[in-house]
PDB file of C-alpha atoms in Angstrom:
ATOM      1  CA  UNK A   1      20.259  86.544  13.001  1.00  0.00           C
ATOM      2  CA  UNK A   2      20.875  86.548  16.731  1.00  0.00           C
ATOM      3  CA  UNK A   3      20.376  82.853  17.227  1.00  0.00           C
ATOM      4  CA  UNK A   4      22.986  80.859  19.018  1.00  0.00           C
ATOM      5  CA  UNK A   5      24.684  79.819  15.802  1.00  0.00           C
ATOM      6  CA  UNK A   6      28.393  80.269  16.094  1.00  0.00           C
ATOM      7  CA  UNK A   7      29.609  81.901  12.893  1.00  0.00           C
ATOM      8  CA  UNK A   8      33.096  80.475  13.236  1.00  0.00           C
ATOM      9  CA  UNK A   9      31.818  76.913  13.464  1.00  0.00           C
ATOM     10  CA  UNK A  10      29.428  77.256  10.548  1.00  0.00           C
ATOM     11  CA  UNK A  11      32.193  78.801   8.415  1.00  0.00           C
ATOM     12  CA  UNK A  12      34.358  75.896   9.399  1.00  0.00           C
ATOM     13  CA  UNK A  13      31.630  73.394   8.552  1.00  0.00           C
ATOM     14  CA  UNK A  14      31.065  74.941   5.127  1.00  0.00           C
ATOM     15  CA  UNK A  15      34.789  74.841   4.478  1.00  0.00           C
ATOM     16  CA  UNK A  16      35.043  71.187   5.475  1.00  0.00           C
ATOM     17  CA  UNK A  17      32.091  70.237   3.265  1.00  0.00           C
ATOM     18  CA  UNK A  18      33.801  72.065   0.408  1.00  0.00           C
ATOM     19  CA  UNK A  19      37.005  70.089   1.077  1.00  0.00           C
ATOM     20  CA  UNK A  20      35.038  66.819   0.860  1.00  0.00           C
ATOM     21  CA  UNK A  21      33.235  67.853  -2.337  1.00  0.00           C
ATOM     22  CA  UNK A  22      36.436  69.067  -4.022  1.00  0.00           C
ATOM     23  CA  UNK A  23      38.365  65.904  -3.173  1.00  0.00           C
ATOM     24  CA  UNK A  24      35.589  63.552  -4.297  1.00  0.00           C
ATOM     25  CA  UNK A  25      35.285  65.511  -7.568  1.00  0.00           C
ATOM     26  CA  UNK A  26      39.021  65.153  -8.043  1.00  0.00           C
ATOM     27  CA  UNK A  27      38.790  61.367  -7.521  1.00  0.00           C
ATOM     28  CA  UNK A  28      35.902  61.137 -10.010  1.00  0.00           C
ATOM     29  CA  UNK A  29      37.830  63.154 -12.569  1.00  0.00           C
ATOM     30  CA  UNK A  30      40.958  61.032 -12.220  1.00  0.00           C
ATOM     31  CA  UNK A  31      39.036  57.765 -12.327  1.00  0.00           C
ATOM     32  CA  UNK A  32      36.880  58.687 -15.328  1.00  0.00           C
ATOM     33  CA  UNK A  33      39.421  60.680 -17.337  1.00  0.00           C
ATOM     34  CA  UNK A  34      40.147  57.887 -19.869  1.00  0.00           C
ATOM     35  CA  UNK A  35      36.468  57.322 -20.744  1.00  0.00           C
ATOM     36  CA  UNK A  36      36.106  60.174 -23.304  1.00  0.00           C
ATOM     37  CA  UNK A  37      39.205  58.798 -25.027  1.00  0.00           C
ATOM     38  CA  UNK A  38      37.660  55.353 -25.213  1.00  0.00           C
ATOM     39  CA  UNK A  39      34.395  56.719 -26.632  1.00  0.00           C
ATOM     40  CA  UNK A  40      36.309  58.913 -29.086  1.00  0.00           C
ATOM     41  CA  UNK A  41      38.429  56.012 -30.323  1.00  0.00           C
ATOM     42  CA  UNK A  42      35.347  53.888 -30.929  1.00  0.00           C
ATOM     43  CA  UNK A  43      33.659  56.820 -32.650  1.00  0.00           C
ATOM     44  CA  UNK A  44      36.553  57.295 -35.087  1.00  0.00           C
ATOM     45  CA  UNK A  45      36.819  53.525 -35.698  1.00  0.00           C
ATOM     46  CA  UNK A  46      33.101  53.294 -36.572  1.00  0.00           C
ATOM     47  CA  UNK A  47      32.966  56.492 -38.612  1.00  0.00           C
ATOM     48  CA  UNK A  48      36.058  55.721 -40.700  1.00  0.00           C
ATOM     49  CA  UNK A  49      35.609  51.936 -40.803  1.00  0.00           C
ATOM     50  CA  UNK A  50      31.984  51.857 -41.939  1.00  0.00           C
ATOM     51  CA  UNK A  51      32.533  54.744 -44.381  1.00  0.00           C
ATOM     52  CA  UNK A  52      35.335  52.692 -45.977  1.00  0.00           C
ATOM     53  CA  UNK A  53      33.093  49.611 -46.227  1.00  0.00           C
ATOM     54  CA  UNK A  54      30.313  51.737 -47.700  1.00  0.00           C
ATOM     55  CA  UNK A  55      32.812  53.094 -50.261  1.00  0.00           C
ATOM     56  CA  UNK A  56      33.909  49.570 -51.180  1.00  0.00           C
ATOM     57  CA  UNK A  57      30.481  48.140 -52.028  1.00  0.00           C
ATOM     58  CA  UNK A  58      28.980  48.625 -55.434  1.00  0.00           C
ATOM     59  CA  UNK A  59      26.186  51.175 -55.250  1.00  0.00           C
ATOM     60  CA  UNK A  60      27.668  52.663 -52.097  1.00  0.00           C
ATOM     61  CA  UNK A  61      29.639  55.879 -52.009  1.00  0.00           C
ATOM     62  CA  UNK A  62      28.730  57.917 -55.138  1.00  0.00           C
ATOM     63  CA  UNK A  63      31.875  60.082 -54.930  1.00  0.00           C
ATOM     64  CA  UNK A  64      34.711  57.557 -54.864  1.00  0.00           C
ATOM     65  CA  UNK A  65      35.345  53.857 -54.576  1.00  0.00           C
ATOM     66  CA  UNK A  66      37.883  51.895 -52.589  1.00  0.00           C
ATOM     67  CA  UNK A  67      38.714  48.258 -53.336  1.00  0.00           C
ATOM     68  CA  UNK A  68      37.279  45.861 -50.732  1.00  0.00           C
ATOM     69  CA  UNK A  69      40.743  44.326 -50.374  1.00  0.00           C
ATOM     70  CA  UNK A  70      41.816  47.667 -48.866  1.00  0.00           C
ATOM     71  CA  UNK A  71      38.635  48.617 -46.976  1.00  0.00           C
ATOM     72  CA  UNK A  72      38.050  45.296 -45.173  1.00  0.00           C
ATOM     73  CA  UNK A  73      41.541  44.972 -43.609  1.00  0.00           C
ATOM     74  CA  UNK A  74      41.525  48.630 -42.508  1.00  0.00           C
ATOM     75  CA  UNK A  75      38.079  48.110 -40.963  1.00  0.00           C
ATOM     76  CA  UNK A  76      39.417  45.045 -39.143  1.00  0.00           C
ATOM     77  CA  UNK A  77      42.486  46.934 -37.877  1.00  0.00           C
ATOM     78  CA  UNK A  78      40.362  49.869 -36.659  1.00  0.00           C
ATOM     79  CA  UNK A  79      37.969  47.626 -34.720  1.00  0.00           C
ATOM     80  CA  UNK A  80      40.769  45.440 -33.324  1.00  0.00           C
ATOM     81  CA  UNK A  81      42.660  48.595 -32.325  1.00  0.00           C
ATOM     82  CA  UNK A  82      39.607  49.967 -30.534  1.00  0.00           C
ATOM     83  CA  UNK A  83      39.154  46.662 -28.664  1.00  0.00           C
ATOM     84  CA  UNK A  84      42.809  46.615 -27.564  1.00  0.00           C
ATOM     85  CA  UNK A  85      42.621  50.282 -26.522  1.00  0.00           C
ATOM     86  CA  UNK A  86      39.447  49.601 -24.488  1.00  0.00           C
ATOM     87  CA  UNK A  87      41.137  46.723 -22.682  1.00  0.00           C
ATOM     88  CA  UNK A  88      44.193  48.851 -21.858  1.00  0.00           C
ATOM     89  CA  UNK A  89      41.990  51.745 -20.718  1.00  0.00           C
ATOM     90  CA  UNK A  90      39.878  49.331 -18.645  1.00  0.00           C
ATOM     91  CA  UNK A  91      42.961  47.989 -16.894  1.00  0.00           C
ATOM     92  CA  UNK A  92      44.252  51.510 -16.225  1.00  0.00           C
ATOM     93  CA  UNK A  93      40.863  52.588 -14.850  1.00  0.00           C
ATOM     94  CA  UNK A  94      40.878  49.865 -12.232  1.00  0.00           C
ATOM     95  CA  UNK A  95      44.554  49.989 -11.328  1.00  0.00           C
ATOM     96  CA  UNK A  96      45.404  50.093  -7.675  1.00  0.00           C
ATOM     97  CA  UNK A  97      41.927  49.003  -6.647  1.00  0.00           C
ATOM     98  CA  UNK A  98      41.147  45.457  -5.610  1.00  0.00           C
ATOM     99  CA  UNK A  99      38.062  43.829  -4.174  1.00  0.00           C
ATOM    100  CA  UNK A 100      34.427  43.230  -5.033  1.00  0.00           C
ATOM    101  CA  UNK A 101      34.437  45.522  -8.069  1.00  0.00           C
ATOM    102  CA  UNK A 102      37.427  43.656  -9.582  1.00  0.00           C
ATOM    103  CA  UNK A 103      35.166  40.696 -10.323  1.00  0.00           C
ATOM    104  CA  UNK A 104      32.505  42.843 -11.973  1.00  0.00           C
ATOM    105  CA  UNK A 105      35.125  44.590 -14.098  1.00  0.00           C
ATOM    106  CA  UNK A 106      36.733  41.303 -15.160  1.00  0.00           C
ATOM    107  CA  UNK A 107      33.381  39.749 -16.098  1.00  0.00           C
ATOM    108  CA  UNK A 108      32.481  42.851 -18.073  1.00  0.00           C
ATOM    109  CA  UNK A 109      35.796  42.771 -19.940  1.00  0.00           C
ATOM    110  CA  UNK A 110      35.434  39.093 -20.828  1.00  0.00           C
ATOM    111  CA  UNK A 111      31.824  39.700 -21.949  1.00  0.00           C
ATOM    112  CA  UNK A 112      33.021  41.826 -24.869  1.00  0.00           C
ATOM    113  CA  UNK A 113      35.186  39.061 -26.343  1.00  0.00           C
ATOM    114  CA  UNK A 114      32.636  36.307 -25.600  1.00  0.00           C
ATOM    115  CA  UNK A 115      29.738  38.243 -27.143  1.00  0.00           C
ATOM    116  CA  UNK A 116      31.882  39.268 -30.111  1.00  0.00           C
ATOM    117  CA  UNK A 117      32.726  35.621 -30.820  1.00  0.00           C
ATOM    118  CA  UNK A 118      29.113  34.474 -30.371  1.00  0.00           C
ATOM    119  CA  UNK A 119      27.738  37.115 -32.763  1.00  0.00           C
ATOM    120  CA  UNK A 120      30.464  36.265 -35.317  1.00  0.00           C
ATOM    121  CA  UNK A 121      29.762  32.520 -34.991  1.00  0.00           C
ATOM    122  CA  UNK A 122      26.034  33.105 -35.570  1.00  0.00           C
ATOM    123  CA  UNK A 123      26.858  34.998 -38.771  1.00  0.00           C
ATOM    124  CA  UNK A 124      29.157  32.197 -39.969  1.00  0.00           C
ATOM    125  CA  UNK A 125      26.437  29.670 -39.194  1.00  0.00           C
ATOM    126  CA  UNK A 126      23.928  31.663 -41.220  1.00  0.00           C
ATOM    127  CA  UNK A 127      26.397  31.902 -44.144  1.00  0.00           C
ATOM    128  CA  UNK A 128      26.994  28.127 -43.938  1.00  0.00           C
ATOM    129  CA  UNK A 129      23.233  27.720 -44.287  1.00  0.00           C
ATOM    130  CA  UNK A 130      23.081  29.793 -47.441  1.00  0.00           C
ATOM    131  CA  UNK A 131      22.922  33.388 -46.213  1.00  0.00           C
ATOM    132  CA  UNK A 132      23.882  35.558 -49.210  1.00  0.00           C
ATOM    133  CA  UNK A 133      26.835  37.908 -48.959  1.00  0.00           C
ATOM    134  CA  UNK A 134      24.450  40.841 -49.359  1.00  0.00           C
ATOM    135  CA  UNK A 135      22.403  39.724 -46.349  1.00  0.00           C
ATOM    136  CA  UNK A 136      25.602  38.970 -44.421  1.00  0.00           C
ATOM    137  CA  UNK A 137      26.684  42.572 -45.031  1.00  0.00           C
ATOM    138  CA  UNK A 138      23.440  43.615 -43.343  1.00  0.00           C
ATOM    139  CA  UNK A 139      23.697  41.147 -40.466  1.00  0.00           C
ATOM    140  CA  UNK A 140      27.269  41.805 -39.339  1.00  0.00           C
ATOM    141  CA  UNK A 141      27.172  45.588 -38.775  1.00  0.00           C
ATOM    142  CA  UNK A 142      23.792  45.392 -37.040  1.00  0.00           C
ATOM    143  CA  UNK A 143      24.713  42.355 -34.971  1.00  0.00           C
ATOM    144  CA  UNK A 144      27.819  44.206 -33.858  1.00  0.00           C
ATOM    145  CA  UNK A 145      25.860  47.356 -32.962  1.00  0.00           C
ATOM    146  CA  UNK A 146      23.276  45.353 -30.985  1.00  0.00           C
ATOM    147  CA  UNK A 147      26.077  43.621 -29.096  1.00  0.00           C
ATOM    148  CA  UNK A 148      27.735  46.958 -28.218  1.00  0.00           C
ATOM    149  CA  UNK A 149      24.379  48.434 -27.220  1.00  0.00           C
ATOM    150  CA  UNK A 150      23.563  45.547 -24.901  1.00  0.00           C
ATOM    151  CA  UNK A 151      26.986  45.652 -23.274  1.00  0.00           C
ATOM    152  CA  UNK A 152      26.769  49.415 -22.796  1.00  0.00           C
ATOM    153  CA  UNK A 153      23.462  48.890 -20.995  1.00  0.00           C
ATOM    154  CA  UNK A 154      25.124  46.335 -18.721  1.00  0.00           C
ATOM    155  CA  UNK A 155      27.975  48.796 -18.075  1.00  0.00           C
ATOM    156  CA  UNK A 156      25.453  51.532 -17.289  1.00  0.00           C
ATOM    157  CA  UNK A 157      23.855  49.291 -14.651  1.00  0.00           C
ATOM    158  CA  UNK A 158      27.222  48.251 -13.192  1.00  0.00           C
ATOM    159  CA  UNK A 159      28.702  51.729 -12.833  1.00  0.00           C
ATOM    160  CA  UNK A 160      25.481  53.754 -12.727  1.00  0.00           C
ATOM    161  CA  UNK A 161      26.587  55.815 -15.735  1.00  0.00           C
ATOM    162  CA  UNK A 162      23.754  57.603 -17.478  1.00  0.00           C
ATOM    163  CA  UNK A 163      26.020  58.430 -20.436  1.00  0.00           C
ATOM    164  CA  UNK A 164      26.592  54.698 -21.043  1.00  0.00           C
ATOM    165  CA  UNK A 165      22.841  54.108 -20.852  1.00  0.00           C
ATOM    166  CA  UNK A 166      22.179  56.767 -23.506  1.00  0.00           C
ATOM    167  CA  UNK A 167      24.928  55.373 -25.692  1.00  0.00           C
ATOM    168  CA  UNK A 168      23.598  51.827 -25.347  1.00  0.00           C
ATOM    169  CA  UNK A 169      20.131  52.907 -26.420  1.00  0.00           C
ATOM    170  CA  UNK A 170      21.556  54.790 -29.435  1.00  0.00           C
ATOM    171  CA  UNK A 171      23.536  51.691 -30.468  1.00  0.00           C
ATOM    172  CA  UNK A 172      20.442  49.494 -30.184  1.00  0.00           C
ATOM    173  CA  UNK A 173      18.381  51.918 -32.262  1.00  0.00           C
ATOM    174  CA  UNK A 174      21.102  52.307 -34.927  1.00  0.00           C
ATOM    175  CA  UNK A 175      21.637  48.531 -35.128  1.00  0.00           C
ATOM    176  CA  UNK A 176      17.916  47.882 -35.352  1.00  0.00           C
ATOM    177  CA  UNK A 177      17.082  50.478 -38.020  1.00  0.00           C
ATOM    178  CA  UNK A 178      20.202  50.153 -40.246  1.00  0.00           C
ATOM    179  CA  UNK A 179      18.930  46.982 -42.052  1.00  0.00           C
ATOM    180  CA  UNK A 180      15.843  48.871 -43.281  1.00  0.00           C
ATOM    181  CA  UNK A 181      18.109  51.067 -45.401  1.00  0.00           C
ATOM    182  CA  UNK A 182      19.369  47.995 -47.256  1.00  0.00           C
ATOM    183  CA  UNK A 183      22.939  47.146 -48.230  1.00  0.00           C
ATOM    184  CA  UNK A 184      25.253  48.965 -48.684  1.00  0.00           C
ATOM    185  CA  UNK A 185      23.478  52.081 -47.317  1.00  0.00           C
ATOM    186  CA  UNK A 186      23.282  50.399 -43.873  1.00  0.00           C
ATOM    187  CA  UNK A 187      27.061  50.939 -43.598  1.00  0.00           C
ATOM    188  CA  UNK A 188      26.860  54.714 -43.905  1.00  0.00           C
ATOM    189  CA  UNK A 189      23.950  54.719 -41.433  1.00  0.00           C
ATOM    190  CA  UNK A 190      26.231  52.912 -38.985  1.00  0.00           C
ATOM    191  CA  UNK A 191      29.103  55.318 -39.715  1.00  0.00           C
ATOM    192  CA  UNK A 192      27.118  58.534 -39.318  1.00  0.00           C
ATOM    193  CA  UNK A 193      24.693  57.674 -36.523  1.00  0.00           C
ATOM    194  CA  UNK A 194      26.751  55.071 -34.647  1.00  0.00           C
ATOM    195  CA  UNK A 195      30.129  56.787 -35.037  1.00  0.00           C
ATOM    196  CA  UNK A 196      28.555  60.231 -34.635  1.00  0.00           C
ATOM    197  CA  UNK A 197      26.782  59.214 -31.406  1.00  0.00           C
ATOM    198  CA  UNK A 198      30.038  57.876 -29.984  1.00  0.00           C
ATOM    199  CA  UNK A 199      31.924  61.070 -30.851  1.00  0.00           C
ATOM    200  CA  UNK A 200      29.206  63.318 -29.416  1.00  0.00           C
ATOM    201  CA  UNK A 201      29.142  61.182 -26.241  1.00  0.00           C
ATOM    202  CA  UNK A 202      32.945  61.552 -25.992  1.00  0.00           C
ATOM    203  CA  UNK A 203      32.705  65.356 -26.227  1.00  0.00           C
ATOM    204  CA  UNK A 204      29.851  65.600 -23.709  1.00  0.00           C
ATOM    205  CA  UNK A 205      31.685  63.327 -21.280  1.00  0.00           C
ATOM    206  CA  UNK A 206      34.920  65.323 -21.628  1.00  0.00           C
ATOM    207  CA  UNK A 207      33.146  68.658 -21.070  1.00  0.00           C
ATOM    208  CA  UNK A 208      31.275  67.350 -18.034  1.00  0.00           C
ATOM    209  CA  UNK A 209      34.477  65.954 -16.531  1.00  0.00           C
ATOM    210  CA  UNK A 210      36.176  69.325 -16.997  1.00  0.00           C
ATOM    211  CA  UNK A 211      33.297  71.156 -15.345  1.00  0.00           C
ATOM    212  CA  UNK A 212      33.323  68.651 -12.515  1.00  0.00           C
ATOM    213  CA  UNK A 213      29.943  67.196 -13.385  1.00  0.00           C
TER     214      UNK A 213
ATOM    215  CA  UNK B   1      38.386  55.813  21.094  1.00  0.00           C
ATOM    216  CA  UNK B   2      35.486  57.249  22.968  1.00  0.00           C
ATOM    217  CA  UNK B   3      32.395  57.938  20.920  1.00  0.00           C
ATOM    218  CA  UNK B   4      32.007  61.584  20.004  1.00  0.00           C
ATOM    219  CA  UNK B   5      29.444  63.579  21.870  1.00  0.00           C
ATOM    220  CA  UNK B   6      26.470  65.022  20.131  1.00  0.00           C
ATOM    221  CA  UNK B   7      27.333  68.285  18.399  1.00  0.00           C
ATOM    222  CA  UNK B   8      31.030  67.597  18.614  1.00  0.00           C
ATOM    223  CA  UNK B   9      32.962  67.090  15.424  1.00  0.00           C
ATOM    224  CA  UNK B  10      35.010  63.909  15.283  1.00  0.00           C
ATOM    225  CA  UNK B  11      38.584  65.144  15.908  1.00  0.00           C
ATOM    226  CA  UNK B  12      40.110  62.205  14.029  1.00  0.00           C
ATOM    227  CA  UNK B  13      38.464  63.273  10.776  1.00  0.00           C
ATOM    228  CA  UNK B  14      38.284  67.007  11.501  1.00  0.00           C
ATOM    229  CA  UNK B  15      41.662  67.811   9.895  1.00  0.00           C
ATOM    230  CA  UNK B  16      41.838  68.692   6.220  1.00  0.00           C
ATOM    231  CA  UNK B  17      44.379  65.995   5.319  1.00  0.00           C
ATOM    232  CA  UNK B  18      42.598  63.151   7.112  1.00  0.00           C
ATOM    233  CA  UNK B  19      39.230  64.380   5.882  1.00  0.00           C
ATOM    234  CA  UNK B  20      40.502  64.174   2.301  1.00  0.00           C
ATOM    235  CA  UNK B  21      41.847  60.662   2.863  1.00  0.00           C
ATOM    236  CA  UNK B  22      38.562  59.498   4.392  1.00  0.00           C
ATOM    237  CA  UNK B  23      36.489  61.179   1.647  1.00  0.00           C
ATOM    238  CA  UNK B  24      38.621  59.458  -1.015  1.00  0.00           C
ATOM    239  CA  UNK B  25      38.339  56.026   0.599  1.00  0.00           C
ATOM    240  CA  UNK B  26      34.573  56.547   0.962  1.00  0.00           C
ATOM    241  CA  UNK B  27      34.241  56.793  -2.846  1.00  0.00           C
ATOM    242  CA  UNK B  28      35.322  53.145  -3.145  1.00  0.00           C
ATOM    243  CA  UNK B  29      32.519  50.596  -2.987  1.00  0.00           C
ATOM    244  CA  UNK B  30      32.300  48.607   0.266  1.00  0.00           C
ATOM    245  CA  UNK B  31      34.690  45.668  -0.025  1.00  0.00           C
ATOM    246  CA  UNK B  32      37.207  47.391  -2.313  1.00  0.00           C
ATOM    247  CA  UNK B  33      40.750  48.248  -1.266  1.00  0.00           C
ATOM    248  CA  UNK B  34      43.239  50.631  -2.834  1.00  0.00           C
ATOM    249  CA  UNK B  35      47.022  50.500  -3.073  1.00  0.00           C
ATOM    250  CA  UNK B  36      49.163  53.070  -1.290  1.00  0.00           C
ATOM    251  CA  UNK B  37      50.658  54.584  -4.497  1.00  0.00           C
ATOM    252  CA  UNK B  38      47.271  54.946  -6.168  1.00  0.00           C
ATOM    253  CA  UNK B  39      45.787  56.579  -3.057  1.00  0.00           C
ATOM    254  CA  UNK B  40      48.776  58.901  -2.929  1.00  0.00           C
ATOM    255  CA  UNK B  41      48.151  59.829  -6.574  1.00  0.00           C
ATOM    256  CA  UNK B  42      44.471  60.555  -5.953  1.00  0.00           C
ATOM    257  CA  UNK B  43      45.350  62.740  -2.977  1.00  0.00           C
ATOM    258  CA  UNK B  44      48.542  64.349  -4.268  1.00  0.00           C
ATOM    259  CA  UNK B  45      50.280  63.865  -0.899  1.00  0.00           C
ATOM    260  CA  UNK B  46      53.856  62.913  -0.131  1.00  0.00           C
ATOM    261  CA  UNK B  47      54.327  59.309   1.039  1.00  0.00           C
ATOM    262  CA  UNK B  48      55.533  60.457   4.465  1.00  0.00           C
ATOM    263  CA  UNK B  49      52.586  62.766   4.976  1.00  0.00           C
ATOM    264  CA  UNK B  50      50.099  60.116   3.853  1.00  0.00           C
ATOM    265  CA  UNK B  51      51.673  57.472   6.130  1.00  0.00           C
ATOM    266  CA  UNK B  52      51.488  59.751   9.156  1.00  0.00           C
ATOM    267  CA  UNK B  53      47.812  60.515   8.671  1.00  0.00           C
ATOM    268  CA  UNK B  54      46.979  56.918   7.810  1.00  0.00           C
ATOM    269  CA  UNK B  55      48.533  55.812  11.091  1.00  0.00           C
ATOM    270  CA  UNK B  56      46.244  58.186  13.018  1.00  0.00           C
ATOM    271  CA  UNK B  57      43.227  56.833  11.142  1.00  0.00           C
ATOM    272  CA  UNK B  58      44.436  53.286  11.714  1.00  0.00           C
ATOM    273  CA  UNK B  59      44.854  53.941  15.455  1.00  0.00           C
ATOM    274  CA  UNK B  60      41.225  55.057  15.550  1.00  0.00           C
ATOM    275  CA  UNK B  61      40.331  51.860  13.672  1.00  0.00           C
ATOM    276  CA  UNK B  62      38.842  53.908  10.839  1.00  0.00           C
ATOM    277  CA  UNK B  63      41.071  52.379   8.175  1.00  0.00           C
ATOM    278  CA  UNK B  64      42.546  48.955   7.666  1.00  0.00           C
ATOM    279  CA  UNK B  65      46.062  48.793   6.272  1.00  0.00           C
ATOM    280  CA  UNK B  66      47.086  45.399   4.864  1.00  0.00           C
ATOM    281  CA  UNK B  67      50.543  44.523   3.663  1.00  0.00           C
ATOM    282  CA  UNK B  68      50.628  41.745   1.109  1.00  0.00           C
ATOM    283  CA  UNK B  69      53.229  40.286  -1.185  1.00  0.00           C
ATOM    284  CA  UNK B  70      52.755  39.991  -4.916  1.00  0.00           C
ATOM    285  CA  UNK B  71      55.713  37.831  -5.865  1.00  0.00           C
ATOM    286  CA  UNK B  72      58.563  39.601  -4.109  1.00  0.00           C
ATOM    287  CA  UNK B  73      57.183  43.107  -4.077  1.00  0.00           C
ATOM    288  CA  UNK B  74      55.246  44.145  -1.004  1.00  0.00           C
ATOM    289  CA  UNK B  75      51.925  45.871  -1.756  1.00  0.00           C
ATOM    290  CA  UNK B  76      50.046  47.932   0.804  1.00  0.00           C
ATOM    291  CA  UNK B  77      46.267  47.981   0.542  1.00  0.00           C
ATOM    292  CA  UNK B  78      44.093  50.500   2.343  1.00  0.00           C
ATOM    293  CA  UNK B  79      40.348  50.408   2.986  1.00  0.00           C
ATOM    294  CA  UNK B  80      37.853  52.178   5.192  1.00  0.00           C
ATOM    295  CA  UNK B  81      36.534  50.030   8.055  1.00  0.00           C
ATOM    296  CA  UNK B  82      32.846  49.838   8.870  1.00  0.00           C
ATOM    297  CA  UNK B  83      33.491  52.207  11.787  1.00  0.00           C
ATOM    298  CA  UNK B  84      35.413  54.536   9.485  1.00  0.00           C
ATOM    299  CA  UNK B  85      32.637  54.716   6.917  1.00  0.00           C
ATOM    300  CA  UNK B  86      30.098  55.344   9.676  1.00  0.00           C
ATOM    301  CA  UNK B  87      32.311  58.034  11.233  1.00  0.00           C
ATOM    302  CA  UNK B  88      32.599  59.776   7.855  1.00  0.00           C
ATOM    303  CA  UNK B  89      28.838  59.708   7.353  1.00  0.00           C
ATOM    304  CA  UNK B  90      28.197  60.951  10.897  1.00  0.00           C
ATOM    305  CA  UNK B  91      30.757  63.687  10.368  1.00  0.00           C
ATOM    306  CA  UNK B  92      29.193  64.945   7.118  1.00  0.00           C
ATOM    307  CA  UNK B  93      25.736  64.780   8.738  1.00  0.00           C
ATOM    308  CA  UNK B  94      27.049  66.836  11.658  1.00  0.00           C
ATOM    309  CA  UNK B  95      28.457  69.428   9.230  1.00  0.00           C
ATOM    310  CA  UNK B  96      25.142  69.715   7.405  1.00  0.00           C
ATOM    311  CA  UNK B  97      23.314  70.097  10.715  1.00  0.00           C
ATOM    312  CA  UNK B  98      25.680  72.887  11.729  1.00  0.00           C
ATOM    313  CA  UNK B  99      24.847  74.636   8.477  1.00  0.00           C
ATOM    314  CA  UNK B 100      21.194  74.727   9.438  1.00  0.00           C
ATOM    315  CA  UNK B 101      20.091  71.322   8.297  1.00  0.00           C
ATOM    316  CA  UNK B 102      16.601  71.910   9.647  1.00  0.00           C
ATOM    317  CA  UNK B 103      15.158  71.436   6.168  1.00  0.00           C
TER     318      UNK B 103
END
């Protein structure tokens, strides 16, 4: 190569491009570091919570049974804990940054509580109109999964995160197919596929962050 | 600031520390600002070092530094200006061209 390329300048250019790439990777890593934790927490909450519910219903878990008076409150605590953790993680993710994306983040955060209340109210309304407790035990887990799936899709669009898109689709599929297994089997379907998908997503996300994408 | 000549690398950005600062600010969406401590954390720079380089970038009108008050505590927000974002893009384009960006 005897062109008029100056080796020193091209070396320099390559080095500067590497500096840019390394720094932007570092920013990505620091900004996204809490996300595997959030996915993992939700995964554990679903896996343990729905397994407990499944073990509380008659005709559920064939190996052991847990009284509903124990399973239901633990399920509630797990889900409430995951919601609180997500809010804290969400606030930490956006700390120190202010501007146009603050609005999007705030709307997204509020969406979770609003949608949660709307889906719960619909279930109550159905019960008030004679929905049996067996059907209610099919509606609530699926309604919840569909809500999470939809919100994950919105999050995927907002932050252009393919992992959130995949997760959203899995949640929609799990929520949609679980009722076909009937109660109480729908609970273990939610635990294994929903919780499992969340845990696998957490691991994939963590590995990719460590490798720098 | 005179516009850089073709083939010349922008001297304001062409310094590892300022390049890192500009690259970090460029990851924020247009319209977002970041606080001084958070930027410092993302860059792992001392406050004095970061201030010095920010002043050079501010003099070139590549960054906008705003001091606001939240209650009694002053908060410093930093954002890339339109000129700063353009300069960063031109700079990276120039680097790629130097590396044989004929393709």
